[in-house]
Each structure stands twice: as structure tokens, then as C-alpha cells.
GROMACS .gro file of C-alpha atoms in nm:
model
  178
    1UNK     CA    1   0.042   0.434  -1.350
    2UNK     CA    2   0.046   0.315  -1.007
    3UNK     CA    3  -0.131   0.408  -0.688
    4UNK     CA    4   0.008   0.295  -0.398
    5UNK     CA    5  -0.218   0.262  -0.095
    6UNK     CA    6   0.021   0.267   0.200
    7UNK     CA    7  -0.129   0.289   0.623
    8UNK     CA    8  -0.151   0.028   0.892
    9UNK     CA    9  -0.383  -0.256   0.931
   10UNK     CA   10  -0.742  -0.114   0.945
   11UNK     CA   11  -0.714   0.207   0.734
   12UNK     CA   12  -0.889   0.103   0.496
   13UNK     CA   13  -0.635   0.018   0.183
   14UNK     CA   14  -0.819  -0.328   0.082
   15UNK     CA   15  -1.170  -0.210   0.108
   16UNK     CA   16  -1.071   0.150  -0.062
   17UNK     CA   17  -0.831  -0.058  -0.343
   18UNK     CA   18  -1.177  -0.241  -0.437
   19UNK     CA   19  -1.357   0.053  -0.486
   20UNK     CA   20  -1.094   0.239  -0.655
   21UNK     CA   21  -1.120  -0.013  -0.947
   22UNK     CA   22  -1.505   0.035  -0.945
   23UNK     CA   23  -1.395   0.404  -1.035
   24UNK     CA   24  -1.078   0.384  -1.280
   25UNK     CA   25  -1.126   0.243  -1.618
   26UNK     CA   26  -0.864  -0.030  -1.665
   27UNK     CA   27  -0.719  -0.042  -1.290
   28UNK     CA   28  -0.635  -0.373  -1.123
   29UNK     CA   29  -0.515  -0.457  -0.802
   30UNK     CA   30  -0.159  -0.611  -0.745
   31UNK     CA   31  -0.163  -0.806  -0.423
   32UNK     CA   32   0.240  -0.769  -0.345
   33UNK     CA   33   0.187  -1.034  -0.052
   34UNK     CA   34   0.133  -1.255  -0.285
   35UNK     CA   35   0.501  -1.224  -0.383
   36UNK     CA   36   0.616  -1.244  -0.057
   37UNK     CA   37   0.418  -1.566  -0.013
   38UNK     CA   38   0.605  -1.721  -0.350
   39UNK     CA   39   0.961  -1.629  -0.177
   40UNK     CA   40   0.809  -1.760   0.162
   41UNK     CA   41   0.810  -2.091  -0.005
   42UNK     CA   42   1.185  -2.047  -0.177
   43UNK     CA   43   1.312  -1.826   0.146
   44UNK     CA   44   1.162  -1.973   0.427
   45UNK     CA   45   1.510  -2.035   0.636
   46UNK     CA   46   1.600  -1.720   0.624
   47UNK     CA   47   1.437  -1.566   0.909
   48UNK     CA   48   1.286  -1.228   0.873
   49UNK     CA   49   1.029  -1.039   1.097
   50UNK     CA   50   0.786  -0.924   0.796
   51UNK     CA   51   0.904  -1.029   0.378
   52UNK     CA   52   0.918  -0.706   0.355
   53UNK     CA   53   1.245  -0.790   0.469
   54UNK     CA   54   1.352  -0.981   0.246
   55UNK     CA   55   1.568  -0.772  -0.049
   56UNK     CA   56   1.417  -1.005  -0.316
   57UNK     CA   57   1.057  -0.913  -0.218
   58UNK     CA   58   1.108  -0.527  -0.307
   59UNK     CA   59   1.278  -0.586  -0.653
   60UNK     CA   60   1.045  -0.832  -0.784
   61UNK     CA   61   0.713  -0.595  -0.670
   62UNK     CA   62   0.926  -0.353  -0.904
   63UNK     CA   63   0.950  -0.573  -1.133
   64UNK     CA   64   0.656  -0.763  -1.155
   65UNK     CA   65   0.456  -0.434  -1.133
   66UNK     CA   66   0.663  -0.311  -1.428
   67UNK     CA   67   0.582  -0.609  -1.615
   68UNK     CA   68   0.214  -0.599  -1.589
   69UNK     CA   69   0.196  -0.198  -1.695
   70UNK     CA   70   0.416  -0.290  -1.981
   71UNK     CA   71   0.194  -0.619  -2.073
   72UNK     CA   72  -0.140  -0.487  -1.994
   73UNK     CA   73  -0.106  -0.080  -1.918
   74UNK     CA   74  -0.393   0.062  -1.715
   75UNK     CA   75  -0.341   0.161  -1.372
   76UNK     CA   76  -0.263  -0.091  -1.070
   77UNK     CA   77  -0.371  -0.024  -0.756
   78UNK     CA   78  -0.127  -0.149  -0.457
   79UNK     CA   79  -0.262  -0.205  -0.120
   80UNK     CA   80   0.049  -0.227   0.107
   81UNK     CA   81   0.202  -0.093   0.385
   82UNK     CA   82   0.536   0.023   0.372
   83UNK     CA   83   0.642   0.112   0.717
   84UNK     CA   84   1.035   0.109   0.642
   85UNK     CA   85   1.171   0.421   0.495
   86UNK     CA   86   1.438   0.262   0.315
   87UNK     CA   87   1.214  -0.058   0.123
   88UNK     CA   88   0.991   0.236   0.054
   89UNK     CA   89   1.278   0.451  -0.103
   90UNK     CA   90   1.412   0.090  -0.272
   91UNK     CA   91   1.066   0.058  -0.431
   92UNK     CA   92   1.025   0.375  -0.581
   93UNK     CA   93   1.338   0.487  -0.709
   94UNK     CA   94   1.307   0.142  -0.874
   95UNK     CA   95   0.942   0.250  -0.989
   96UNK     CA   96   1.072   0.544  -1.089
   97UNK     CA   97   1.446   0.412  -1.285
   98UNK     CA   98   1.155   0.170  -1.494
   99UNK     CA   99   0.978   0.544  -1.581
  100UNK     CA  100   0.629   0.394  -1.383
  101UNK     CA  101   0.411   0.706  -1.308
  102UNK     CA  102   0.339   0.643  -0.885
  103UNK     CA  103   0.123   0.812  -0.695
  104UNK     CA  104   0.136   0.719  -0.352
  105UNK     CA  105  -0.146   0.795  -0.086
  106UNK     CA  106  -0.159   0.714   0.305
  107UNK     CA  107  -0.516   0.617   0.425
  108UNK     CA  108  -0.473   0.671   0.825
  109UNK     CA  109  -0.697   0.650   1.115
  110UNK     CA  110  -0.693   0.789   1.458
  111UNK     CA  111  -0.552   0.518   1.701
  112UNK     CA  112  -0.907   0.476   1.859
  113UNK     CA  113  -1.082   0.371   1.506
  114UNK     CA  114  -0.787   0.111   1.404
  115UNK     CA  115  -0.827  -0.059   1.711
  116UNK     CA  116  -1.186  -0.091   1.681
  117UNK     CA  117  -1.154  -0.166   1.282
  118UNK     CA  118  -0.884  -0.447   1.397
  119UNK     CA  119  -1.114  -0.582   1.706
  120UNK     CA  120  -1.389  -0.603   1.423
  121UNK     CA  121  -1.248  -0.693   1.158
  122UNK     CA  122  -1.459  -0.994   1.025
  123UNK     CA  123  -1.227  -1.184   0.847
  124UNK     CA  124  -0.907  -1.117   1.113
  125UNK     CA  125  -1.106  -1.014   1.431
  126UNK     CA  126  -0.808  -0.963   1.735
  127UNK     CA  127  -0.542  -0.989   1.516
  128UNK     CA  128  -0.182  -0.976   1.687
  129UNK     CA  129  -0.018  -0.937   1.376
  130UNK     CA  130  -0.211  -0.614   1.296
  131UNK     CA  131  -0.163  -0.488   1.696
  132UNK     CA  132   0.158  -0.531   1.661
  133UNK     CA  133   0.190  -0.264   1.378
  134UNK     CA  134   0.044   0.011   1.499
  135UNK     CA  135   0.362   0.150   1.716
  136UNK     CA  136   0.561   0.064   1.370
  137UNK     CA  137   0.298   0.291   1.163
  138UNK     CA  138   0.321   0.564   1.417
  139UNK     CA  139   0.731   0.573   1.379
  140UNK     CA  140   0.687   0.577   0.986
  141UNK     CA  141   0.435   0.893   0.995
  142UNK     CA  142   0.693   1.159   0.961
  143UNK     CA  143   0.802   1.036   0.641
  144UNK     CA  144   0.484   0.920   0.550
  145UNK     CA  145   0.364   1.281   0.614
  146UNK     CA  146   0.654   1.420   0.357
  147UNK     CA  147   0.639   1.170   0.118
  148UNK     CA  148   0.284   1.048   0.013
  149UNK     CA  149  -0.077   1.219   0.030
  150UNK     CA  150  -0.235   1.146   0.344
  151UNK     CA  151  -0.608   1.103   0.363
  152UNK     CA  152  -0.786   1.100   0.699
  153UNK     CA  153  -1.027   0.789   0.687
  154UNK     CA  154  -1.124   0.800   1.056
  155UNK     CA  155  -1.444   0.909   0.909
  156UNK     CA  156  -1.468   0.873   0.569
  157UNK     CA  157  -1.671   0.557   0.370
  158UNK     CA  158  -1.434   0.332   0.169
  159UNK     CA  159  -1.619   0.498  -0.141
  160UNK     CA  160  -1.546   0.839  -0.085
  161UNK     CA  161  -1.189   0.778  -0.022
  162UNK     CA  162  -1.152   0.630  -0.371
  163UNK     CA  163  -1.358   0.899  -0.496
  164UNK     CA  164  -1.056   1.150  -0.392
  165UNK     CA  165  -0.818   0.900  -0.508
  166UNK     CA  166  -0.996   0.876  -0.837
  167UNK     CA  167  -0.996   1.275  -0.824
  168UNK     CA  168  -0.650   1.324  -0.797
  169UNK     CA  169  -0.509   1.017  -1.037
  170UNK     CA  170  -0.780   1.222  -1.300
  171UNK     CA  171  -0.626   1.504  -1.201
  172UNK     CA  172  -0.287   1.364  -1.248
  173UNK     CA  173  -0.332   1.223  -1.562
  174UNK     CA  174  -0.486   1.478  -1.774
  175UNK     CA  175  -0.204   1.750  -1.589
  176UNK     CA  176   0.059   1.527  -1.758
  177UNK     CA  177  -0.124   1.506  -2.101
  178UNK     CA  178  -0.189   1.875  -2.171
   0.00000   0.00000   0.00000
């Protein structure tokens, strides 16, 4: 099983992915940047705004992600944004071709809180990168709206967003076992 933790910078989906595997027996997180910093290395001439862009990137986070269920099984937990309808409808028809249970949640924020979370952020305090986002989150909303469970994290704790996660993949699981 996978749970995908899509939303902009600042929602929440690093801080939330760590508790989540605090919660979920046998759950790991798969950093996909870190593909996209192995094809940085191999694709670096070919210009691209985000690796996201990059066709290679979405296959082998299909891949890869396929491979560790099928080496290890648990559940992975997947802290990305996907802003781009159509890497987002790439990456799970390919999740879903390799038979990958996904279950994939938006953790959002009211404009006012990101900024603050991005202005604040102790690791990346200011960052341009993450400002430069937000407009690109706000475009991919509609679909994220259809296509994922949204959870409101203006004012939730990290904790007690994983604790509905947690709820849900339980919920999820046991549904499909009866």
C-alpha cells in the first residue's frame, strides 16, 4: 500500500509522513526527490523547471516504489507534491497497472498559514522555491479536490493529521480484507 501525501510547501507532508510511520506498523517513507536528484546527475542538460518534469522521474517513482512493496511489503508513505495533473495521472495509472493499493491525501493550508510556515520554516526559512509554488498549488486544487482526500491542516498538529491518515489506511485495509 501506498499513501501519498500530496500539498504545497508548508502543509505539513514531511512532518505528518514522520509521524505517520510512528503510527503504521511496517510503513517507510520513500523520498521520490531523491530520484530526481539521481537523474539530476544523469539529466542535468536537459533543462526542466521542476524533475518532475522530467518523464524518467515519474516511471522510476513507479517503479522503484513497486520494487520496494514487492521486496519488503508494508506500507510507504510518499511525501510529494504533485501539482501537474497529467505526472499525477502518469503515476497512478502506473501505480495502479503494477496492482499497488494508493491512497492519496492532500494536507492544505489557508494561504495565510503557508506563508508563515514557509517564512519560519527552520531548515528553509524565506524560501523562493517554496513562494514560488503556491500560485501552482492553487491551479492544481480543483483536481486535487476530485481526486485525493483533502485534510485541512491550517489547524491541526502534525500528529493528529496522521492519526486520520492512520484512521482511514485502517479503515482501508481491513474494508478490503473482509
Amino acid at each position: 500500500m501506498i499513501i501519498w501525501l500530496n500539498g504545497t510547501f508548508g502543509a505539513g507532508k514531511t512532518t505528518t509522513a514522520t509521524e505517520l510511520t510512528a503510527l503504521l506498523p511496517q510503513s517507510r517513507i520513500f523520498d521520490t526527490e531523491e530520484v530526481g536528484l539521481m537523474l539530476r546527475h544523469v539529466l542535468g542538460t536537459e533543462i526542466v523547471r521542476d524533475f518532475q518534469d522530467w518523464q524518467p522521474w515519474r516511471g522510476l517513482v513507479v517503479a522503484t516504489a513497486t520494487q520496494i512493496l514487492d521486496y519488503v511489503g508494508g506500507v510507504l508513505i510518499v511525501p510529494q507534491s504533485v501539482l501537474v495533473h497529467q505526472y499525477w495521472q502518469e503515476i497512478r495509472a502506473g501505480l495502479e497497472n503494477a496492482g499497488v493499493p494508493l491512497h492519496h491525501f492532500v494536507l492544505h493550508a489557508e494561504r495565510d498559514e503557508l506563508l508563515r510556515r514557509i517564512e519560519t520554516d527552520p531548515a528553509k526559512p524565506n524560501s523562493p522555491w517554496r513562494f514560488e509554488h503556491l500560485d501552482d498549488y492553487d491551479a492544481a486544487r480543483a483536481w486535487h479536490n476530485r481526486e485525493a482526500h483533502v485534510i485541512d491542516t491550517t489547524s491541526l498538529q502534525p500528529r493528529q493529521v496522521a492519526e486520520l491518515i492512520a484512521a482511514h489506511a485502517e479503515h482501508a485495509r481491513t474494508s478490503t480484507t473482509k
